Amino acid sequence: MKNSSPRPIASLFLGILFPVSFLGGCASPTPPAAASVSCWGRLELTFTSSAAYGNPIQETALLAVFKSPSGQMHRVEGFWDGGATWRVRFMPDEPGPWTWQTEFSARDNRGLHGQRGAFLCTANPQADRFAVHGAVRVAADRRQLVHADGTPFFWLGDTCWNGALLAPPADWDHYIRERVRQKFTAV
């Protein structure tokens, strides 16, 4: 029997690939000065260019340099988001006070070059694997996946195609519970 109402995207994951709490953290607005962001949460900074460019992607480059509480520097490329809007997204990996500063290829652009700020990275209140161990990346040996803290990540996935759209809710809920019980990491 076909289910005529689509299910919310967050319910499709139910903690398998990305917990609902992790997905919710991705929608954070630009924090004001000295805002707080949880460890492995997403910080998004938004900037307004003081100049227009014919082809911003090819003509210019935005970089933000983040300094951790222990003094490590993280260089993150920003991106043009249409019009005069530019953004930088970053996931802090260490609790404590952080600072950041922007560098823009056109140094005379006061909206993008030399911007500074700070934020406080707090302990992540979530208990899922991403909050505890960080984002997934390719290991140094280039042969496996690991979390940012080096904890191995085994990718066990399943393809369900239109299962969420076509299955009755009870069947879909059973399918998800089984995949969680079987320790799948992706659907």
mmCIF file with all atom_site columns, N, CA and C in Angstrom, residues 54-79:
data_model
loop_
_atom_site.group_PDB
_atom_site.id
_atom_site.type_symbol
_atom_site.label_atom_id
_atom_site.label_alt_id
_atom_site.label_comp_id
_atom_site.label_asym_id
_atom_site.label_entity_id
_atom_site.label_seq_id
_atom_site.pdbx_PDB_ins_code
_atom_site.Cartn_x
_atom_site.Cartn_y
_atom_site.Cartn_z
_atom_site.occupancy
_atom_site.B_iso_or_equiv
_atom_site.pdbx_formal_charge
_atom_site.auth_seq_id
_atom_site.auth_comp_id
_atom_site.auth_asym_id
_atom_site.auth_atom_id
_atom_site.pdbx_PDB_model_num
ATOM 1  N N  . GLY A 1 54 ? 32.795 40.863 -11.245 1.00 0.00 ? 54 GLY A N  1
ATOM 2  C CA . GLY A 1 54 ? 32.166 40.252 -12.411 1.00 0.00 ? 54 GLY A CA 1
ATOM 3  C C  . GLY A 1 54 ? 32.061 38.740 -12.295 1.00 0.00 ? 54 GLY A C  1
ATOM 4  N N  . ASN A 1 55 ? 33.107 38.107 -11.762 1.00 0.00 ? 55 ASN A N  1
ATOM 5  C CA . ASN A 1 55 ? 33.145 36.662 -11.588 1.00 0.00 ? 55 ASN A CA 1
ATOM 6  C C  . ASN A 1 55 ? 33.834 36.379 -10.251 1.00 0.00 ? 55 ASN A C  1
ATOM 7  N N  . PRO A 1 56 ? 33.111 36.524 -9.137  1.00 0.00 ? 56 PRO A N  1
ATOM 8  C CA . PRO A 1 56 ? 33.739 36.415 -7.815  1.00 0.00 ? 56 PRO A CA 1
ATOM 9  C C  . PRO A 1 56 ? 34.476 35.107 -7.573  1.00 0.00 ? 56 PRO A C  1
ATOM 10 N N  . ILE A 1 57 ? 33.953 34.015 -8.100  1.00 0.00 ? 57 ILE A N  1
ATOM 11 C CA . ILE A 1 57 ? 34.573 32.711 -7.869  1.00 0.00 ? 57 ILE A CA 1
ATOM 12 C C  . ILE A 1 57 ? 35.955 32.634 -8.506  1.00 0.00 ? 57 ILE A C  1
ATOM 13 N N  . GLN A 1 58 ? 36.125 33.215 -9.683  1.00 0.00 ? 58 GLN A N  1
ATOM 14 C CA . GLN A 1 58 ? 37.401 33.174 -10.387 1.00 0.00 ? 58 GLN A CA 1
ATOM 15 C C  . GLN A 1 58 ? 38.330 34.326 -10.021 1.00 0.00 ? 58 GLN A C  1
ATOM 16 N N  . GLU A 1 59 ? 37.767 35.469 -9.677  1.00 0.00 ? 59 GLU A N  1
ATOM 17 C CA . GLU A 1 59 ? 38.572 36.665 -9.447  1.00 0.00 ? 59 GLU A CA 1
ATOM 18 C C  . GLU A 1 59 ? 39.073 36.829 -8.012  1.00 0.00 ? 59 GLU A C  1
ATOM 19 N N  . THR A 1 60 ? 38.418 36.201 -7.050  1.00 0.00 ? 60 THR A N  1
ATOM 20 C CA . THR A 1 60 ? 38.727 36.482 -5.646  1.00 0.00 ? 60 THR A CA 1
ATOM 21 C C  . THR A 1 60 ? 38.771 35.210 -4.812  1.00 0.00 ? 60 THR A C  1
ATOM 22 N N  . ALA A 1 61 ? 39.210 35.347 -3.572  1.00 0.00 ? 61 ALA A N  1
ATOM 23 C CA . ALA A 1 61 ? 39.236 34.223 -2.636  1.00 0.00 ? 61 ALA A CA 1
ATOM 24 C C  . ALA A 1 61 ? 39.101 34.749 -1.211  1.00 0.00 ? 61 ALA A C  1
ATOM 25 N N  . LEU A 1 62 ? 38.249 34.077 -0.423  1.00 0.00 ? 62 LEU A N  1
ATOM 26 C CA . LEU A 1 62 ? 38.060 34.409 0.983   1.00 0.00 ? 62 LEU A CA 1
ATOM 27 C C  . LEU A 1 62 ? 38.601 33.269 1.827   1.00 0.00 ? 62 LEU A C  1
ATOM 28 N N  . LEU A 1 63 ? 39.340 33.616 2.871   1.00 0.00 ? 63 LEU A N  1
ATOM 29 C CA . LEU A 1 63 ? 39.915 32.635 3.781   1.00 0.00 ? 63 LEU A CA 1
ATOM 30 C C  . LEU A 1 63 ? 39.668 33.121 5.200   1.00 0.00 ? 63 LEU A C  1
ATOM 31 N N  . ALA A 1 64 ? 39.308 32.202 6.088   1.00 0.00 ? 64 ALA A N  1
ATOM 32 C CA . ALA A 1 64 ? 39.187 32.537 7.508   1.00 0.00 ? 64 ALA A CA 1
ATOM 33 C C  . ALA A 1 64 ? 40.201 31.691 8.260   1.00 0.00 ? 64 ALA A C  1
ATOM 34 N N  . VAL A 1 65 ? 40.910 32.326 9.171   1.00 0.00 ? 65 VAL A N  1
ATOM 35 C CA . VAL A 1 65 ? 41.898 31.623 9.991   1.00 0.00 ? 65 VAL A CA 1
ATOM 36 C C  . VAL A 1 65 ? 41.349 31.571 11.410  1.00 0.00 ? 65 VAL A C  1
ATOM 37 N N  . PHE A 1 66 ? 41.126 30.353 11.900  1.00 0.00 ? 66 PHE A N  1
ATOM 38 C CA . PHE A 1 66 ? 40.594 30.127 13.240  1.00 0.00 ? 66 PHE A CA 1
ATOM 39 C C  . PHE A 1 66 ? 41.736 29.697 14.154  1.00 0.00 ? 66 PHE A C  1
ATOM 40 N N  . LYS A 1 67 ? 41.793 30.293 15.334  1.00 0.00 ? 67 LYS A N  1
ATOM 41 C CA . LYS A 1 67 ? 42.829 29.941 16.318  1.00 0.00 ? 67 LYS A CA 1
ATOM 42 C C  . LYS A 1 67 ? 42.156 29.276 17.502  1.00 0.00 ? 67 LYS A C  1
ATOM 43 N N  . SER A 1 68 ? 42.578 28.040 17.782  1.00 0.00 ? 68 SER A N  1
ATOM 44 C CA . SER A 1 68 ? 41.987 27.243 18.855  1.00 0.00 ? 68 SER A CA 1
ATOM 45 C C  . SER A 1 68 ? 42.531 27.679 20.213  1.00 0.00 ? 68 SER A C  1
ATOM 46 N N  . PRO A 1 69 ? 41.913 27.216 21.296  1.00 0.00 ? 69 PRO A N  1
ATOM 47 C CA . PRO A 1 69 ? 42.424 27.540 22.626  1.00 0.00 ? 69 PRO A CA 1
ATOM 48 C C  . PRO A 1 69 ? 43.863 27.065 22.854  1.00 0.00 ? 69 PRO A C  1
ATOM 49 N N  . SER A 1 70 ? 44.270 25.984 22.187  1.00 0.00 ? 70 SER A N  1
ATOM 50 C CA . SER A 1 70 ? 45.641 25.480 22.349  1.00 0.00 ? 70 SER A CA 1
ATOM 51 C C  . SER A 1 70 ? 46.619 26.141 21.380  1.00 0.00 ? 70 SER A C  1
ATOM 52 N N  . GLY A 1 71 ? 46.119 27.049 20.543  1.00 0.00 ? 71 GLY A N  1
ATOM 53 C CA . GLY A 1 71 ? 46.995 27.774 19.626  1.00 0.00 ? 71 GLY A CA 1
ATOM 54 C C  . GLY A 1 71 ? 47.080 27.207 18.225  1.00 0.00 ? 71 GLY A C  1
ATOM 55 N N  . GLN A 1 72 ? 46.394 26.108 17.959  1.00 0.00 ? 72 GLN A N  1
ATOM 56 C CA . GLN A 1 72 ? 46.411 25.553 16.598  1.00 0.00 ? 72 GLN A CA 1
ATOM 57 C C  . GLN A 1 72 ? 45.648 26.468 15.654  1.00 0.00 ? 72 GLN A C  1
ATOM 58 N N  . MET A 1 73 ? 46.161 26.594 14.440  1.00 0.00 ? 73 MET A N  1
ATOM 59 C CA . MET A 1 73 ? 45.525 27.423 13.423  1.00 0.00 ? 73 MET A CA 1
ATOM 60 C C  . MET A 1 73 ? 44.824 26.521 12.409  1.00 0.00 ? 73 MET A C  1
ATOM 61 N N  . HIS A 1 74 ? 43.587 26.891 12.077  1.00 0.00 ? 74 HIS A N  1
ATOM 62 C CA . HIS A 1 74 ? 42.801 26.168 11.076  1.00 0.00 ? 74 HIS A CA 1
ATOM 63 C C  . HIS A 1 74 ? 42.436 27.165 9.983   1.00 0.00 ? 74 HIS A C  1
ATOM 64 N N  . ARG A 1 75 ? 42.858 26.881 8.759   1.00 0.00 ? 75 ARG A N  1
ATOM 65 C CA . ARG A 1 75 ? 42.584 27.765 7.624   1.00 0.00 ? 75 ARG A CA 1
ATOM 66 C C  . ARG A 1 75 ? 41.411 27.171 6.844   1.00 0.00 ? 75 ARG A C  1
ATOM 67 N N  . VAL A 1 76 ? 40.348 27.959 6.700   1.00 0.00 ? 76 VAL A N  1
ATOM 68 C CA . VAL A 1 76 ? 39.129 27.479 6.063   1.00 0.00 ? 76 VAL A CA 1
ATOM 69 C C  . VAL A 1 76 ? 38.750 28.422 4.921   1.00 0.00 ? 76 VAL A C  1
ATOM 70 N N  . GLU A 1 77 ? 38.532 27.851 3.740   1.00 0.00 ? 77 GLU A N  1
ATOM 71 C CA . GLU A 1 77 ? 38.111 28.663 2.603   1.00 0.00 ? 77 GLU A CA 1
ATOM 72 C C  . GLU A 1 77 ? 36.649 29.045 2.745   1.00 0.00 ? 77 GLU A C  1
ATOM 73 N N  . GLY A 1 78 ? 36.354 30.293 2.413   1.00 0.00 ? 78 GLY A N  1
ATOM 74 C CA . GLY A 1 78 ? 34.983 30.758 2.385   1.00 0.00 ? 78 GLY A CA 1
ATOM 75 C C  . GLY A 1 78 ? 34.424 30.590 0.981   1.00 0.00 ? 78 GLY A C  1
ATOM 76 N N  . PHE A 1 79 ? 33.149 30.898 0.812   1.00 0.00 ? 79 PHE A N  1
ATOM 77 C CA . PHE A 1 79 ? 32.546 30.776 -0.509  1.00 0.00 ? 79 PHE A CA 1
ATOM 78 C C  . PHE A 1 79 ? 31.568 31.907 -0.760  1.00 0.00 ? 79 PHE A C  1
#
